[in-house]
mmCIF file of C-alpha atoms in Angstrom:
data_model
loop_
_atom_site.group_PDB
_atom_site.id
_atom_site.type_symbol
_atom_site.label_atom_id
_atom_site.label_comp_id
_atom_site.label_asym_id
_atom_site.label_seq_id
_atom_site.Cartn_x
_atom_site.Cartn_y
_atom_site.Cartn_z
ATOM 1 C CA MET A 1 -28.593 2.665 4.525
ATOM 2 C CA GLN A 2 -24.856 2.513 4.334
ATOM 3 C CA LEU A 3 -23.103 4.976 6.623
ATOM 4 C CA TYR A 4 -19.706 4.459 5.047
ATOM 5 C CA SER A 5 -18.293 2.850 1.952
ATOM 6 C CA GLN A 6 -16.537 -0.467 1.427
ATOM 7 C CA ALA A 7 -13.374 1.623 0.960
ATOM 8 C CA CYS A 8 -13.748 2.801 4.576
ATOM 9 C CA ALA A 9 -14.164 -0.765 5.804
ATOM 10 C CA TYR A 10 -10.945 -1.674 3.969
ATOM 11 C CA ALA A 11 -9.225 1.418 5.395
ATOM 12 C CA PHE A 12 -10.238 0.393 8.934
ATOM 13 C CA ARG A 13 -8.722 -3.052 8.346
ATOM 14 C CA ALA A 14 -5.512 -1.722 6.774
ATOM 15 C CA LEU A 15 -4.985 0.867 9.524
ATOM 16 C CA THR A 16 -5.716 -1.713 12.210
ATOM 17 C CA HIS A 17 -3.124 -3.984 10.590
ATOM 18 C CA LEU A 18 -0.546 -1.181 10.716
ATOM 19 C CA ALA A 19 -1.468 -0.442 14.341
ATOM 20 C CA ARG A 20 -0.783 -4.073 15.239
ATOM 21 C CA HIS A 21 2.704 -3.776 13.670
ATOM 22 C CA PRO A 22 3.887 -0.390 14.971
ATOM 23 C CA ASP A 23 7.608 -1.162 14.819
ATOM 24 C CA GLU A 24 7.755 -2.357 11.234
ATOM 25 C CA ARG A 25 6.949 -1.229 7.736
ATOM 26 C CA CYS A 26 4.237 -3.361 6.176
ATOM 27 C CA VAL A 27 4.117 -3.976 2.445
ATOM 28 C CA ALA A 28 0.826 -3.661 0.606
ATOM 29 C CA LYS A 29 0.878 -7.299 -0.554
ATOM 30 C CA GLN A 30 1.144 -8.514 3.054
ATOM 31 C CA ILE A 31 -1.701 -6.241 4.196
ATOM 32 C CA ALA A 32 -3.895 -7.287 1.262
ATOM 33 C CA GLU A 33 -3.352 -10.989 1.912
ATOM 34 C CA GLU A 34 -3.714 -10.893 5.686
ATOM 35 C CA GLU A 35 -6.713 -8.542 5.687
ATOM 36 C CA ASP A 36 -8.435 -10.023 2.607
ATOM 37 C CA ILE A 37 -8.459 -6.746 0.685
ATOM 38 C CA PRO A 38 -8.105 -6.707 -3.127
ATOM 39 C CA PHE A 39 -4.503 -5.658 -3.806
ATOM 40 C CA ALA A 40 -5.248 -3.087 -6.541
ATOM 41 C CA PHE A 41 -7.940 -1.459 -4.404
ATOM 42 C CA LEU A 42 -5.686 -1.430 -1.350
ATOM 43 C CA SER A 43 -2.830 0.173 -3.302
ATOM 44 C CA LYS A 44 -5.021 3.131 -4.274
ATOM 45 C CA LEU A 45 -6.440 3.377 -0.765
ATOM 46 C CA LEU A 46 -2.976 3.413 0.813
ATOM 47 C CA GLN A 47 -1.900 6.231 -1.508
ATOM 48 C CA THR A 48 -4.958 8.216 -0.429
ATOM 49 C CA LEU A 49 -3.985 7.713 3.217
ATOM 50 C CA VAL A 50 -0.397 8.783 2.421
ATOM 51 C CA ARG A 51 -1.659 11.993 0.757
ATOM 52 C CA GLN A 52 -3.861 12.640 3.803
ATOM 53 C CA LYS A 53 -0.788 12.178 6.053
ATOM 54 C CA VAL A 54 -2.317 9.333 8.026
ATOM 55 C CA ILE A 55 0.393 6.871 6.963
ATOM 56 C CA SER A 56 3.883 7.155 5.497
ATOM 57 C CA ALA A 57 5.380 5.178 2.642
ATOM 58 C CA VAL A 58 8.961 4.216 1.909
ATOM 59 C CA LYS A 59 9.803 2.676 -1.479
ATOM 60 C CA GLY A 60 12.385 0.009 -2.150
ATOM 61 C CA PRO A 61 13.927 -2.768 -0.083
ATOM 62 C CA GLY A 62 12.920 -2.469 3.541
ATOM 63 C CA GLY A 63 10.134 -0.112 2.514
ATOM 64 C CA GLY A 64 6.464 -0.260 3.221
ATOM 65 C CA PHE A 65 3.754 1.588 5.109
ATOM 66 C CA ARG A 66 3.357 2.632 8.722
ATOM 67 C CA LEU A 67 1.177 4.974 10.739
ATOM 68 C CA MET A 68 2.406 8.580 10.904
ATOM 69 C CA ARG A 69 0.818 9.144 14.292
ATOM 70 C CA PRO A 70 -0.363 7.002 17.155
ATOM 71 C CA ALA A 71 -3.349 4.768 16.434
ATOM 72 C CA SER A 72 -4.939 6.300 19.529
ATOM 73 C CA GLY A 73 -5.141 9.597 17.649
ATOM 74 C CA ILE A 74 -6.927 8.286 14.555
ATOM 75 C CA THR A 75 -10.690 7.976 14.948
ATOM 76 C CA LEU A 76 -12.982 5.905 12.772
ATOM 77 C CA TYR A 77 -14.956 9.036 11.949
ATOM 78 C CA GLU A 78 -11.807 10.768 10.722
ATOM 79 C CA VAL A 79 -11.111 7.817 8.439
ATOM 80 C CA ILE A 80 -14.640 8.007 7.047
ATOM 81 C CA GLN A 81 -14.213 11.706 6.300
ATOM 82 C CA LEU A 82 -10.808 11.203 4.642
ATOM 83 C CA VAL A 83 -11.773 8.219 2.536
ATOM 84 C CA ASP A 84 -15.372 9.027 1.598
ATOM 85 C CA ARG A 85 -14.798 12.809 1.387
ATOM 86 C CA ARG A 86 -18.374 13.328 2.416
ATOM 87 C CA THR A 87 -19.557 13.638 5.954
ATOM 88 C CA MET A 88 -22.239 11.439 7.403
ATOM 89 C CA ARG A 89 -24.129 14.616 8.202
ATOM 90 C CA GLU A 90 -24.715 15.159 4.482
ATOM 91 C CA ARG A 91 -26.174 11.712 3.855
ATOM 92 C CA CYS A 92 -29.852 10.967 3.785
ATOM 93 C CA LEU A 93 -31.050 7.913 5.712
ATOM 94 C CA LEU A 94 -33.233 7.001 2.729
ATOM 95 C CA SER A 95 -30.483 7.882 0.205
ATOM 96 C CA PHE A 96 -32.573 10.595 -1.443
ATOM 97 C CA THR A 97 -30.221 12.765 -3.470
ATOM 98 C CA GLY A 98 -32.194 15.971 -2.934
ATOM 99 C CA CYS A 99 -32.482 15.625 0.829
ATOM 100 C CA SER A 100 -30.723 18.308 2.890
ATOM 101 C CA ASP A 101 -31.321 20.423 5.968
ATOM 102 C CA ALA A 102 -32.807 23.056 3.648
ATOM 103 C CA ALA A 103 -35.029 20.517 1.836
ATOM 104 C CA PRO A 104 -35.493 17.595 4.262
ATOM 105 C CA CYS A 105 -37.123 14.272 3.502
ATOM 106 C CA ALA A 106 -39.753 12.831 5.856
ATOM 107 C CA VAL A 107 -37.259 11.199 8.247
ATOM 108 C CA ARG A 108 -34.385 13.693 8.270
ATOM 109 C CA GLU A 109 -35.233 15.372 11.595
ATOM 110 C CA THR A 110 -35.740 12.061 13.402
ATOM 111 C CA TRP A 111 -32.573 10.645 11.846
ATOM 112 C CA LYS A 112 -30.530 13.702 12.896
ATOM 113 C CA THR A 113 -30.417 12.753 16.603
ATOM 114 C CA LEU A 114 -29.539 9.128 15.937
ATOM 115 C CA ARG A 115 -26.926 10.158 13.361
ATOM 116 C CA GLU A 116 -25.243 12.489 15.866
ATOM 117 C CA ASN A 117 -25.040 9.644 18.398
ATOM 118 C CA ILE A 118 -23.461 7.369 15.791
ATOM 119 C CA ILE A 119 -20.988 10.070 14.789
ATOM 120 C CA ALA A 120 -20.070 10.608 18.455
ATOM 121 C CA TYR A 121 -19.424 6.866 18.819
ATOM 122 C CA LEU A 122 -17.234 6.744 15.700
ATOM 123 C CA ASP A 123 -15.438 9.930 16.747
ATOM 124 C CA ARG A 124 -14.432 8.476 20.109
ATOM 125 C CA THR A 125 -13.536 5.013 18.755
ATOM 126 C CA THR A 126 -9.946 4.882 17.543
ATOM 127 C CA VAL A 127 -7.929 2.556 15.373
ATOM 128 C CA GLU A 128 -6.117 1.583 18.581
ATOM 129 C CA ASP A 129 -9.430 0.534 20.159
ATOM 130 C CA VAL A 130 -10.098 -1.830 17.271
ATOM 131 C CA ALA A 131 -6.496 -3.077 17.136
ATOM 132 C CA ARG A 132 -6.629 -4.171 20.788
ATOM 133 C CA PHE A 133 -8.706 -7.170 19.816
ATOM 134 C CA PRO A 134 -7.028 -10.263 18.351
ATOM 135 C CA ALA A 135 -6.474 -10.233 14.612
ATOM 136 C CA SER A 136 -8.447 -13.487 14.409
ATOM 137 C CA ASP A 137 -11.680 -11.620 15.101
ATOM 138 C CA GLY A 138 -10.547 -8.419 13.364
ATOM 139 C CA GLY A 139 -11.789 -6.361 16.281
ATOM 140 C CA ALA A 140 -15.259 -7.588 15.388
ATOM 141 C CA ARG A 141 -16.459 -7.488 18.978
ATOM 142 C CA HIS A 142 -15.705 -3.778 19.155
ATOM 143 C CA MET A 143 -16.687 -2.994 15.570
ATOM 144 C CA SER A 144 -19.943 -4.946 15.529
ATOM 145 C CA ALA A 145 -22.080 -1.887 16.224
ATOM 146 C CA ALA A 146 -20.399 0.195 13.525
ATOM 147 C CA GLN A 147 -20.362 -2.689 11.026
ATOM 148 C CA ASN A 148 -24.048 -3.339 11.594
ATOM 149 C CA LEU A 149 -24.729 0.323 10.957
ATOM 150 C CA SER A 150 -22.830 0.120 7.694
ATOM 151 C CA LEU A 151 -24.799 -2.924 6.621
ATOM 152 C CA GLY A 152 -28.049 -1.318 7.608
ATOM 153 C CA THR A 153 -28.947 -4.060 10.080
#
């Protein structure tokens, strides 16, 4: 089961990049290259984050993107909600489309407790937390639990 989309994983990386460069505007091409994110995909994702008022954009020479608020105030769960537009609480562990609290699948009640623990973890983990780790590991030591959840491992 995938708890969040590839777009969220890219958003985590882009926001972490911006958090590591708080005093400068970063251009999309630089972010795409350094974070290994497809440029066209990143461009659309950055515009989504601008519309959601997570980052700001300035066009032209000297322009680029930067965080609109401290990285310590942006949680991974918030990013998931903004990018995926669907909460983890709505998702079925088995990906059944008809599964809901009103019409649960066989594992929904058991999954509910685990899901709430995962959400609590993501809601207390900030972009700043991930950005504290060297760019060479991409915050992997801190993100390993969340990444493994996304990959279903």
